[in-house]
Amino acid sequence: MLTFQLIHAIVLLAAIFLIDKCHAYPAIAQRHEARPMCESCGDQCDQCEFGVTTSTLCGVSECRKGPGQICGGPSESWGVCGDGLICSCNRCTGCSVDNLTCFANTCLPHQSLETRSYLTDIFGRIAK
């Protein structure tokens, strides 16, 4: 009986170690996922309604996001909000200084896209 419990304990520890190892290098996965998201505004940066920023992932010029648009993400890969806006729960919230449009985001911080996708992934693995 003691051998049976010892084997189960070793298997459990090995599983925990392997799962932890798989999540040890998120930067590699983020770079792989973020490449298609890097969209340079190129020659049309002067047409960006909410301003221009330099992407922290790709180093290219990108249009800033406006009220209600998706923002944030790992290393702000989903975008940066324009002036007067803050990124709350992965949405640009507040009033834009550029065109005076507003968006009121009423979500709770634990409802952000990053948290939801991370928790869904963990619970999905446990359920299997």
PDB file of C-alpha atoms in Angstrom:
ATOM      1  CA  MET A   1       0.000   0.000   0.000  1.00  0.00           C
ATOM      2  CA  LEU A   2       2.862   2.360   0.805  1.00  0.00           C
ATOM      3  CA  THR A   3       4.446   1.689  -2.600  1.00  0.00           C
ATOM      4  CA  PHE A   4       1.132   2.466  -4.324  1.00  0.00           C
ATOM      5  CA  GLN A   5       0.868   5.836  -2.523  1.00  0.00           C
ATOM      6  CA  LEU A   6       4.501   6.639  -3.254  1.00  0.00           C
ATOM      7  CA  ILE A   7       4.027   5.967  -6.984  1.00  0.00           C
ATOM      8  CA  HIS A   8       0.937   8.197  -7.073  1.00  0.00           C
ATOM      9  CA  ALA A   9       2.812  10.975  -5.282  1.00  0.00           C
ATOM     10  CA  ILE A  10       5.698  10.757  -7.765  1.00  0.00           C
ATOM     11  CA  VAL A  11       3.319  10.812 -10.743  1.00  0.00           C
ATOM     12  CA  LEU A  12       1.480  13.828  -9.299  1.00  0.00           C
ATOM     13  CA  LEU A  13       4.726  15.730  -8.703  1.00  0.00           C
ATOM     14  CA  ALA A  14       5.966  14.881 -12.203  1.00  0.00           C
ATOM     15  CA  ALA A  15       2.696  16.136 -13.721  1.00  0.00           C
ATOM     16  CA  ILE A  16       2.888  19.380 -11.746  1.00  0.00           C
ATOM     17  CA  PHE A  17       6.532  19.858 -12.760  1.00  0.00           C
ATOM     18  CA  LEU A  18       5.754  19.289 -16.454  1.00  0.00           C
ATOM     19  CA  ILE A  19       2.765  21.651 -16.441  1.00  0.00           C
ATOM     20  CA  ASP A  20       4.872  24.303 -14.711  1.00  0.00           C
ATOM     21  CA  LYS A  21       7.691  23.801 -17.254  1.00  0.00           C
ATOM     22  CA  CYS A  22       5.258  24.286 -20.140  1.00  0.00           C
ATOM     23  CA  HIS A  23       4.292  27.709 -18.778  1.00  0.00           C
ATOM     24  CA  ALA A  24       7.872  28.709 -17.958  1.00  0.00           C
ATOM     25  CA  TYR A  25       8.562  30.423 -21.286  1.00  0.00           C
ATOM     26  CA  PRO A  26       5.510  32.603 -22.064  1.00  0.00           C
ATOM     27  CA  ALA A  27       7.599  35.227 -23.883  1.00  0.00           C
ATOM     28  CA  ILE A  28       8.289  32.769 -26.704  1.00  0.00           C
ATOM     29  CA  ALA A  29       4.584  32.054 -27.129  1.00  0.00           C
ATOM     30  CA  GLN A  30       3.736  35.753 -26.909  1.00  0.00           C
ATOM     31  CA  ARG A  31       6.199  36.642 -29.656  1.00  0.00           C
ATOM     32  CA  HIS A  32       4.838  33.872 -31.855  1.00  0.00           C
ATOM     33  CA  GLU A  33       1.220  34.986 -31.344  1.00  0.00           C
ATOM     34  CA  ALA A  34       1.989  38.701 -31.570  1.00  0.00           C
ATOM     35  CA  ARG A  35       3.696  38.746 -34.965  1.00  0.00           C
ATOM     36  CA  PRO A  36       0.464  38.784 -37.004  1.00  0.00           C
ATOM     37  CA  MET A  37      -0.906  41.492 -34.671  1.00  0.00           C
ATOM     38  CA  CYS A  38       1.861  43.961 -35.517  1.00  0.00           C
ATOM     39  CA  GLU A  39       0.276  46.094 -38.178  1.00  0.00           C
ATOM     40  CA  SER A  40       2.292  49.123 -39.143  1.00  0.00           C
ATOM     41  CA  CYS A  41       0.387  52.174 -40.305  1.00  0.00           C
ATOM     42  CA  GLY A  42       3.204  52.686 -42.838  1.00  0.00           C
ATOM     43  CA  ASP A  43       2.707  55.731 -45.063  1.00  0.00           C
ATOM     44  CA  GLN A  44      -0.778  56.357 -43.635  1.00  0.00           C
ATOM     45  CA  CYS A  45       0.210  57.188 -40.046  1.00  0.00           C
ATOM     46  CA  ASP A  46      -1.009  60.766 -40.541  1.00  0.00           C
ATOM     47  CA  GLN A  47      -4.540  59.333 -40.961  1.00  0.00           C
ATOM     48  CA  CYS A  48      -4.587  57.675 -37.503  1.00  0.00           C
ATOM     49  CA  GLU A  49      -7.582  59.167 -35.700  1.00  0.00           C
ATOM     50  CA  PHE A  50      -6.210  58.743 -32.156  1.00  0.00           C
ATOM     51  CA  GLY A  51      -2.500  59.290 -32.726  1.00  0.00           C
ATOM     52  CA  VAL A  52       0.518  57.085 -33.387  1.00  0.00           C
ATOM     53  CA  THR A  53       2.706  54.982 -31.106  1.00  0.00           C
ATOM     54  CA  THR A  54       5.670  52.661 -31.578  1.00  0.00           C
ATOM     55  CA  SER A  55       4.923  48.983 -30.960  1.00  0.00           C
ATOM     56  CA  THR A  56       6.897  47.511 -28.059  1.00  0.00           C
ATOM     57  CA  LEU A  57       6.860  44.094 -29.742  1.00  0.00           C
ATOM     58  CA  CYS A  58       7.796  44.931 -33.320  1.00  0.00           C
ATOM     59  CA  GLY A  59       9.209  48.441 -33.158  1.00  0.00           C
ATOM     60  CA  VAL A  60       6.910  49.694 -35.931  1.00  0.00           C
ATOM     61  CA  SER A  61       4.576  52.696 -35.916  1.00  0.00           C
ATOM     62  CA  GLU A  62       0.974  51.753 -35.155  1.00  0.00           C
ATOM     63  CA  CYS A  63      -2.251  53.705 -34.796  1.00  0.00           C
ATOM     64  CA  ARG A  64      -3.404  54.210 -31.215  1.00  0.00           C
ATOM     65  CA  LYS A  65      -6.762  52.736 -30.212  1.00  0.00           C
ATOM     66  CA  GLY A  66      -9.912  54.758 -29.640  1.00  0.00           C
ATOM     67  CA  PRO A  67     -12.767  54.602 -27.125  1.00  0.00           C
ATOM     68  CA  GLY A  68     -14.190  51.081 -26.765  1.00  0.00           C
ATOM     69  CA  GLN A  69     -11.509  49.427 -28.899  1.00  0.00           C
ATOM     70  CA  ILE A  70      -9.509  46.439 -27.622  1.00  0.00           C
ATOM     71  CA  CYS A  71      -6.183  47.338 -25.988  1.00  0.00           C
ATOM     72  CA  GLY A  72      -3.530  45.937 -23.674  1.00  0.00           C
ATOM     73  CA  GLY A  73      -2.612  42.271 -23.850  1.00  0.00           C
ATOM     74  CA  PRO A  74       0.818  40.771 -23.325  1.00  0.00           C
ATOM     75  CA  SER A  75       3.338  43.587 -23.878  1.00  0.00           C
ATOM     76  CA  GLU A  76       0.424  45.704 -25.149  1.00  0.00           C
ATOM     77  CA  SER A  77       0.253  43.565 -28.284  1.00  0.00           C
ATOM     78  CA  TRP A  78      -3.452  44.386 -28.704  1.00  0.00           C
ATOM     79  CA  GLY A  79      -2.795  48.125 -28.853  1.00  0.00           C
ATOM     80  CA  VAL A  80      -2.216  51.314 -26.891  1.00  0.00           C
ATOM     81  CA  CYS A  81      -4.989  53.806 -26.149  1.00  0.00           C
ATOM     82  CA  GLY A  82      -4.932  57.357 -27.469  1.00  0.00           C
ATOM     83  CA  ASP A  83      -4.557  60.503 -25.349  1.00  0.00           C
ATOM     84  CA  GLY A  84      -7.184  60.881 -22.617  1.00  0.00           C
ATOM     85  CA  LEU A  85      -7.975  57.151 -22.583  1.00  0.00           C
ATOM     86  CA  ILE A  86      -6.848  54.372 -20.261  1.00  0.00           C
ATOM     87  CA  CYS A  87      -6.847  50.646 -20.912  1.00  0.00           C
ATOM     88  CA  SER A  88      -9.259  49.041 -18.439  1.00  0.00           C
ATOM     89  CA  CYS A  89     -10.316  45.395 -18.838  1.00  0.00           C
ATOM     90  CA  ASN A  90      -8.747  45.395 -22.312  1.00  0.00           C
ATOM     91  CA  ARG A  91     -10.906  48.276 -23.598  1.00  0.00           C
ATOM     92  CA  CYS A  92      -9.938  51.916 -24.077  1.00  0.00           C
ATOM     93  CA  THR A  93     -12.003  53.766 -21.487  1.00  0.00           C
ATOM     94  CA  GLY A  94     -12.599  57.473 -20.976  1.00  0.00           C
ATOM     95  CA  CYS A  95     -12.859  60.399 -23.376  1.00  0.00           C
ATOM     96  CA  SER A  96     -10.539  60.914 -26.311  1.00  0.00           C
ATOM     97  CA  VAL A  97      -8.739  64.248 -26.369  1.00  0.00           C
ATOM     98  CA  ASP A  98      -8.529  64.037 -30.165  1.00  0.00           C
ATOM     99  CA  ASN A  99     -12.221  63.835 -31.102  1.00  0.00           C
ATOM    100  CA  LEU A 100     -14.049  64.083 -27.734  1.00  0.00           C
ATOM    101  CA  THR A 101     -15.781  60.679 -28.048  1.00  0.00           C
ATOM    102  CA  CYS A 102     -16.206  58.724 -24.828  1.00  0.00           C
ATOM    103  CA  PHE A 103     -16.597  55.122 -23.686  1.00  0.00           C
ATOM    104  CA  ALA A 104     -17.522  54.036 -20.161  1.00  0.00           C
ATOM    105  CA  ASN A 105     -16.245  50.562 -19.347  1.00  0.00           C
ATOM    106  CA  THR A 106     -18.090  48.971 -16.431  1.00  0.00           C
ATOM    107  CA  CYS A 107     -16.362  45.595 -16.302  1.00  0.00           C
ATOM    108  CA  LEU A 108     -14.570  44.350 -13.224  1.00  0.00           C
ATOM    109  CA  PRO A 109     -10.790  43.861 -13.483  1.00  0.00           C
ATOM    110  CA  HIS A 110     -11.065  40.054 -13.145  1.00  0.00           C
ATOM    111  CA  GLN A 111     -13.137  40.021 -16.338  1.00  0.00           C
ATOM    112  CA  SER A 112     -10.288  41.115 -18.607  1.00  0.00           C
ATOM    113  CA  LEU A 113      -9.622  39.147 -21.786  1.00  0.00           C
ATOM    114  CA  GLU A 114      -6.198  38.044 -20.543  1.00  0.00           C
ATOM    115  CA  THR A 115      -7.531  36.689 -17.254  1.00  0.00           C
ATOM    116  CA  ARG A 116     -10.502  34.977 -18.867  1.00  0.00           C
ATOM    117  CA  SER A 117      -8.399  33.223 -21.491  1.00  0.00           C
ATOM    118  CA  TYR A 118      -5.806  32.175 -18.893  1.00  0.00           C
ATOM    119  CA  LEU A 119      -8.436  30.799 -16.484  1.00  0.00           C
ATOM    120  CA  THR A 120     -10.333  29.077 -19.298  1.00  0.00           C
ATOM    121  CA  ASP A 121      -7.102  27.396 -20.362  1.00  0.00           C
ATOM    122  CA  ILE A 122      -6.348  26.197 -16.823  1.00  0.00           C
ATOM    123  CA  PHE A 123      -9.890  24.948 -16.165  1.00  0.00           C
ATOM    124  CA  GLY A 124      -9.963  23.280 -19.572  1.00  0.00           C
ATOM    125  CA  ARG A 125      -6.808  21.342 -18.734  1.00  0.00           C
ATOM    126  CA  ILE A 126      -8.152  20.287 -15.339  1.00  0.00           C
ATOM    127  CA  ALA A 127     -11.429  19.070 -16.871  1.00  0.00           C
ATOM    128  CA  LYS A 128      -9.619  16.802 -19.340  1.00  0.00           C
TER     129      LYS A 128
END
